[in-house]
């Protein structure tokens, strides 16, 4: 796997400008052990985003946890996303939109390189750790973060239910066209 959670935490500890993230988090929640999916912010929040298949770079197909990446993207407050079916492709494309100042960048996961995917893990995990610490420190922030999380979970559930409907509608259309073809053949 490309991303090693514990190695990333150690990297944060060693960087002067980042070590306070880990220190604050561990002061509030205890030592960081296990993997990404063992963390409290994952089990309480990101685990609610049920992953669905999407296009990834073919050469990286087995190099990272695509479900976890999707959960990090869909649960993030710092970027936006869209899951869209492209006509020519088998899987849906996961678009990630990031706005920095006046500049906005939109990319699909399938066009990213390994170092870019790795960086996304780092950015999103750092964000979740910071939000979880903030939530524990400030009651007003806690309420705002919980409301935003609830809204993002609802949005994802709407995306999932819409995706199912699109798929069923597509199958119904194929079936209808097939029956029409059979009918035309009998005429």
mmCIF file of C-alpha atoms in Angstrom:
data_model
loop_
_atom_site.group_PDB
_atom_site.id
_atom_site.type_symbol
_atom_site.label_atom_id
_atom_site.label_comp_id
_atom_site.label_asym_id
_atom_site.label_seq_id
_atom_site.Cartn_x
_atom_site.Cartn_y
_atom_site.Cartn_z
ATOM 1 C CA UNK A 1 0.000 0.000 0.000
ATOM 2 C CA UNK A 2 1.125 3.498 -0.856
ATOM 3 C CA UNK A 3 -0.049 5.126 2.361
ATOM 4 C CA UNK A 4 1.273 4.098 5.767
ATOM 5 C CA UNK A 5 -0.728 5.822 8.523
ATOM 6 C CA UNK A 6 1.800 5.292 11.335
ATOM 7 C CA UNK A 7 4.697 6.463 9.137
ATOM 8 C CA UNK A 8 2.661 9.594 8.336
ATOM 9 C CA UNK A 9 2.051 10.267 12.061
ATOM 10 C CA UNK A 10 5.803 9.917 12.690
ATOM 11 C CA UNK A 11 6.470 12.328 9.823
ATOM 12 C CA UNK A 12 4.105 14.867 11.428
ATOM 13 C CA UNK A 13 5.902 14.464 14.778
ATOM 14 C CA UNK A 14 9.235 15.317 13.124
ATOM 15 C CA UNK A 15 8.065 18.487 11.342
ATOM 16 C CA UNK A 16 8.317 21.582 13.550
ATOM 17 C CA UNK A 17 5.246 23.211 11.954
ATOM 18 C CA UNK A 18 3.119 20.043 12.159
ATOM 19 C CA UNK A 19 4.065 18.312 15.411
ATOM 20 C CA UNK A 20 1.521 20.330 17.438
ATOM 21 C CA UNK A 21 -1.262 18.574 15.478
ATOM 22 C CA UNK A 22 -0.172 15.193 16.860
ATOM 23 C CA UNK A 23 0.653 16.532 20.327
ATOM 24 C CA UNK A 24 -2.722 18.263 20.723
ATOM 25 C CA UNK A 25 -4.567 15.223 19.377
ATOM 26 C CA UNK A 26 -2.767 12.820 21.734
ATOM 27 C CA UNK A 27 -3.318 15.139 24.715
ATOM 28 C CA UNK A 28 -7.054 15.033 24.030
ATOM 29 C CA UNK A 29 -7.498 11.416 22.893
ATOM 30 C CA UNK A 30 -4.430 9.441 23.999
ATOM 31 C CA UNK A 31 -1.666 7.814 21.930
ATOM 32 C CA UNK A 32 -2.299 7.338 18.219
ATOM 33 C CA UNK A 33 -2.206 3.597 17.593
ATOM 34 C CA UNK A 34 -3.438 1.292 14.867
ATOM 35 C CA UNK A 35 -4.342 2.241 11.340
ATOM 36 C CA UNK A 36 -6.490 4.993 9.824
ATOM 37 C CA UNK A 37 -9.715 3.039 10.259
ATOM 38 C CA UNK A 38 -8.968 2.546 13.996
ATOM 39 C CA UNK A 39 -9.056 6.289 14.696
ATOM 40 C CA UNK A 40 -12.017 7.819 16.546
ATOM 41 C CA UNK A 41 -12.689 10.391 13.799
ATOM 42 C CA UNK A 42 -12.918 7.537 11.309
ATOM 43 C CA UNK A 43 -15.196 5.275 13.370
ATOM 44 C CA UNK A 44 -17.481 8.127 14.472
ATOM 45 C CA UNK A 45 -17.679 9.936 11.143
ATOM 46 C CA UNK A 46 -15.957 8.705 7.976
ATOM 47 C CA UNK A 47 -17.170 5.121 8.407
ATOM 48 C CA UNK A 48 -20.693 6.437 7.689
ATOM 49 C CA UNK A 49 -19.710 7.136 4.063
ATOM 50 C CA UNK A 50 -20.345 3.804 2.383
ATOM 51 C CA UNK A 51 -17.815 3.459 -0.464
ATOM 52 C CA UNK A 52 -18.912 2.744 -4.014
ATOM 53 C CA UNK A 53 -16.799 1.800 -7.055
ATOM 54 C CA UNK A 54 -15.164 4.548 -9.090
ATOM 55 C CA UNK A 55 -12.401 4.795 -11.684
ATOM 56 C CA UNK A 56 -8.795 4.752 -10.467
ATOM 57 C CA UNK A 57 -5.517 4.797 -12.389
ATOM 58 C CA UNK A 58 -5.056 1.258 -13.743
ATOM 59 C CA UNK A 59 -1.415 1.045 -12.660
ATOM 60 C CA UNK A 60 -2.337 2.044 -9.069
ATOM 61 C CA UNK A 61 -5.425 -0.158 -8.766
ATOM 62 C CA UNK A 62 -3.940 -2.295 -5.964
ATOM 63 C CA UNK A 63 -1.682 0.362 -4.407
ATOM 64 C CA UNK A 64 -4.157 2.232 -2.217
ATOM 65 C CA UNK A 65 -7.449 1.810 -0.375
ATOM 66 C CA UNK A 66 -9.843 3.451 -2.829
ATOM 67 C CA UNK A 67 -12.767 3.161 -0.390
ATOM 68 C CA UNK A 68 -10.835 5.031 2.300
ATOM 69 C CA UNK A 69 -9.782 7.723 -0.163
ATOM 70 C CA UNK A 70 -13.410 8.182 -1.185
ATOM 71 C CA UNK A 71 -14.472 8.428 2.473
ATOM 72 C CA UNK A 72 -11.780 11.040 3.128
ATOM 73 C CA UNK A 73 -12.866 13.062 0.073
ATOM 74 C CA UNK A 74 -16.607 12.887 0.734
ATOM 75 C CA UNK A 75 -16.164 13.660 4.439
ATOM 76 C CA UNK A 76 -13.803 16.594 3.897
ATOM 77 C CA UNK A 77 -14.833 20.175 4.643
ATOM 78 C CA UNK A 78 -11.993 21.546 2.512
ATOM 79 C CA UNK A 79 -12.940 20.224 -0.905
ATOM 80 C CA UNK A 80 -16.000 19.311 -2.896
ATOM 81 C CA UNK A 81 -16.687 16.241 -4.996
ATOM 82 C CA UNK A 82 -18.915 14.807 -7.675
ATOM 83 C CA UNK A 83 -19.402 11.207 -8.728
ATOM 84 C CA UNK A 84 -20.281 11.122 -12.397
ATOM 85 C CA UNK A 85 -20.795 8.387 -14.980
ATOM 86 C CA UNK A 86 -18.918 9.125 -18.187
ATOM 87 C CA UNK A 87 -20.416 7.623 -21.348
ATOM 88 C CA UNK A 88 -17.255 5.845 -22.481
ATOM 89 C CA UNK A 89 -16.200 4.486 -19.090
ATOM 90 C CA UNK A 90 -17.280 1.460 -17.088
ATOM 91 C CA UNK A 91 -16.867 3.019 -13.615
ATOM 92 C CA UNK A 92 -18.010 6.396 -12.393
ATOM 93 C CA UNK A 93 -15.425 9.167 -12.134
ATOM 94 C CA UNK A 94 -14.761 10.733 -8.725
ATOM 95 C CA UNK A 95 -14.136 14.440 -9.294
ATOM 96 C CA UNK A 96 -12.397 16.391 -6.535
ATOM 97 C CA UNK A 97 -12.634 20.187 -6.513
ATOM 98 C CA UNK A 98 -10.249 22.175 -4.340
ATOM 99 C CA UNK A 99 -10.379 25.948 -4.031
ATOM 100 C CA UNK A 100 -7.316 27.837 -2.887
ATOM 101 C CA UNK A 101 -7.809 31.596 -2.787
ATOM 102 C CA UNK A 102 -9.059 32.622 -6.225
ATOM 103 C CA UNK A 103 -7.838 29.437 -7.893
ATOM 104 C CA UNK A 104 -10.003 26.351 -8.238
ATOM 105 C CA UNK A 105 -8.652 22.981 -9.368
ATOM 106 C CA UNK A 106 -10.814 20.035 -10.440
ATOM 107 C CA UNK A 107 -9.303 16.596 -11.045
ATOM 108 C CA UNK A 108 -10.600 13.058 -11.328
ATOM 109 C CA UNK A 109 -8.977 10.401 -9.171
ATOM 110 C CA UNK A 110 -8.344 8.329 -12.306
ATOM 111 C CA UNK A 111 -5.960 10.990 -13.669
ATOM 112 C CA UNK A 112 -3.911 11.356 -10.480
ATOM 113 C CA UNK A 113 -0.395 10.044 -9.971
ATOM 114 C CA UNK A 114 0.703 8.067 -6.916
ATOM 115 C CA UNK A 115 2.384 11.045 -5.204
ATOM 116 C CA UNK A 116 -0.820 13.105 -5.648
ATOM 117 C CA UNK A 117 -2.991 10.365 -4.133
ATOM 118 C CA UNK A 118 -0.533 10.052 -1.249
ATOM 119 C CA UNK A 119 -0.715 13.800 -0.678
ATOM 120 C CA UNK A 120 -4.536 13.667 -0.612
ATOM 121 C CA UNK A 121 -4.405 11.061 2.174
ATOM 122 C CA UNK A 122 -2.073 13.324 4.148
ATOM 123 C CA UNK A 123 -4.145 16.489 3.670
ATOM 124 C CA UNK A 124 -7.461 14.835 4.495
ATOM 125 C CA UNK A 125 -6.182 12.895 7.528
ATOM 126 C CA UNK A 126 -4.562 16.024 8.920
ATOM 127 C CA UNK A 127 -7.884 17.840 8.410
ATOM 128 C CA UNK A 128 -9.840 15.131 10.261
ATOM 129 C CA UNK A 129 -7.388 15.142 13.173
ATOM 130 C CA UNK A 130 -7.573 18.944 13.447
ATOM 131 C CA UNK A 131 -11.383 18.974 13.289
ATOM 132 C CA UNK A 132 -11.651 16.256 15.909
ATOM 133 C CA UNK A 133 -9.337 18.178 18.250
ATOM 134 C CA UNK A 134 -11.240 21.415 17.650
ATOM 135 C CA UNK A 135 -14.511 19.624 18.364
ATOM 136 C CA UNK A 136 -13.184 18.476 21.749
ATOM 137 C CA UNK A 137 -11.828 21.902 22.706
ATOM 138 C CA UNK A 138 -14.665 24.295 21.864
ATOM 139 C CA UNK A 139 -18.417 23.771 22.342
ATOM 140 C CA UNK A 140 -19.391 26.236 19.567
ATOM 141 C CA UNK A 141 -16.957 24.618 17.144
ATOM 142 C CA UNK A 142 -18.241 21.193 18.192
ATOM 143 C CA UNK A 143 -21.813 22.143 17.214
ATOM 144 C CA UNK A 144 -20.729 23.693 13.908
ATOM 145 C CA UNK A 145 -18.548 20.673 13.024
ATOM 146 C CA UNK A 146 -21.307 18.198 13.925
ATOM 147 C CA UNK A 147 -23.837 20.110 11.787
ATOM 148 C CA UNK A 148 -21.452 20.175 8.828
ATOM 149 C CA UNK A 149 -20.704 16.468 9.265
ATOM 150 C CA UNK A 150 -24.421 15.653 9.398
ATOM 151 C CA UNK A 151 -25.029 17.650 6.214
ATOM 152 C CA UNK A 152 -22.173 15.851 4.407
ATOM 153 C CA UNK A 153 -23.454 12.423 5.478
ATOM 154 C CA UNK A 154 -26.957 13.309 4.223
ATOM 155 C CA UNK A 155 -25.519 14.546 0.934
ATOM 156 C CA UNK A 156 -23.539 11.317 0.474
ATOM 157 C CA UNK A 157 -26.595 9.184 1.232
ATOM 158 C CA UNK A 158 -28.511 11.187 -1.396
ATOM 159 C CA UNK A 159 -25.690 10.547 -3.891
ATOM 160 C CA UNK A 160 -25.857 6.811 -3.108
ATOM 161 C CA UNK A 161 -29.625 6.574 -3.499
ATOM 162 C CA UNK A 162 -29.541 8.604 -6.722
ATOM 163 C CA UNK A 163 -26.770 6.365 -8.089
ATOM 164 C CA UNK A 164 -28.931 3.302 -7.473
ATOM 165 C CA UNK A 165 -31.862 4.927 -9.287
ATOM 166 C CA UNK A 166 -29.661 5.882 -12.258
ATOM 167 C CA UNK A 167 -28.414 2.312 -12.508
ATOM 168 C CA UNK A 168 -31.944 0.858 -12.295
ATOM 169 C CA UNK A 169 -33.209 3.357 -14.883
ATOM 170 C CA UNK A 170 -30.357 2.384 -17.215
ATOM 171 C CA UNK A 171 -31.156 -1.328 -16.843
ATOM 172 C CA UNK A 172 -34.874 -0.682 -17.397
ATOM 173 C CA UNK A 173 -34.063 1.284 -20.557
ATOM 174 C CA UNK A 174 -31.841 -1.543 -21.875
ATOM 175 C CA UNK A 175 -34.584 -4.073 -21.131
ATOM 176 C CA UNK A 176 -37.186 -1.917 -22.853
ATOM 177 C CA UNK A 177 -34.973 -1.502 -25.931
ATOM 178 C CA UNK A 178 -34.350 -5.247 -26.020
ATOM 179 C CA UNK A 179 -38.098 -6.022 -25.858
ATOM 180 C CA UNK A 180 -38.764 -3.403 -28.529
ATOM 181 C CA UNK A 181 -36.090 -5.018 -30.696
ATOM 182 C CA UNK A 182 -37.708 -8.447 -30.205
ATOM 183 C CA UNK A 183 -41.107 -6.994 -31.057
ATOM 184 C CA UNK A 184 -39.744 -5.313 -34.190
ATOM 185 C CA UNK A 185 -38.124 -8.603 -35.209
ATOM 186 C CA UNK A 186 -41.500 -10.355 -35.019
ATOM 187 C CA UNK A 187 -43.203 -7.842 -37.311
#
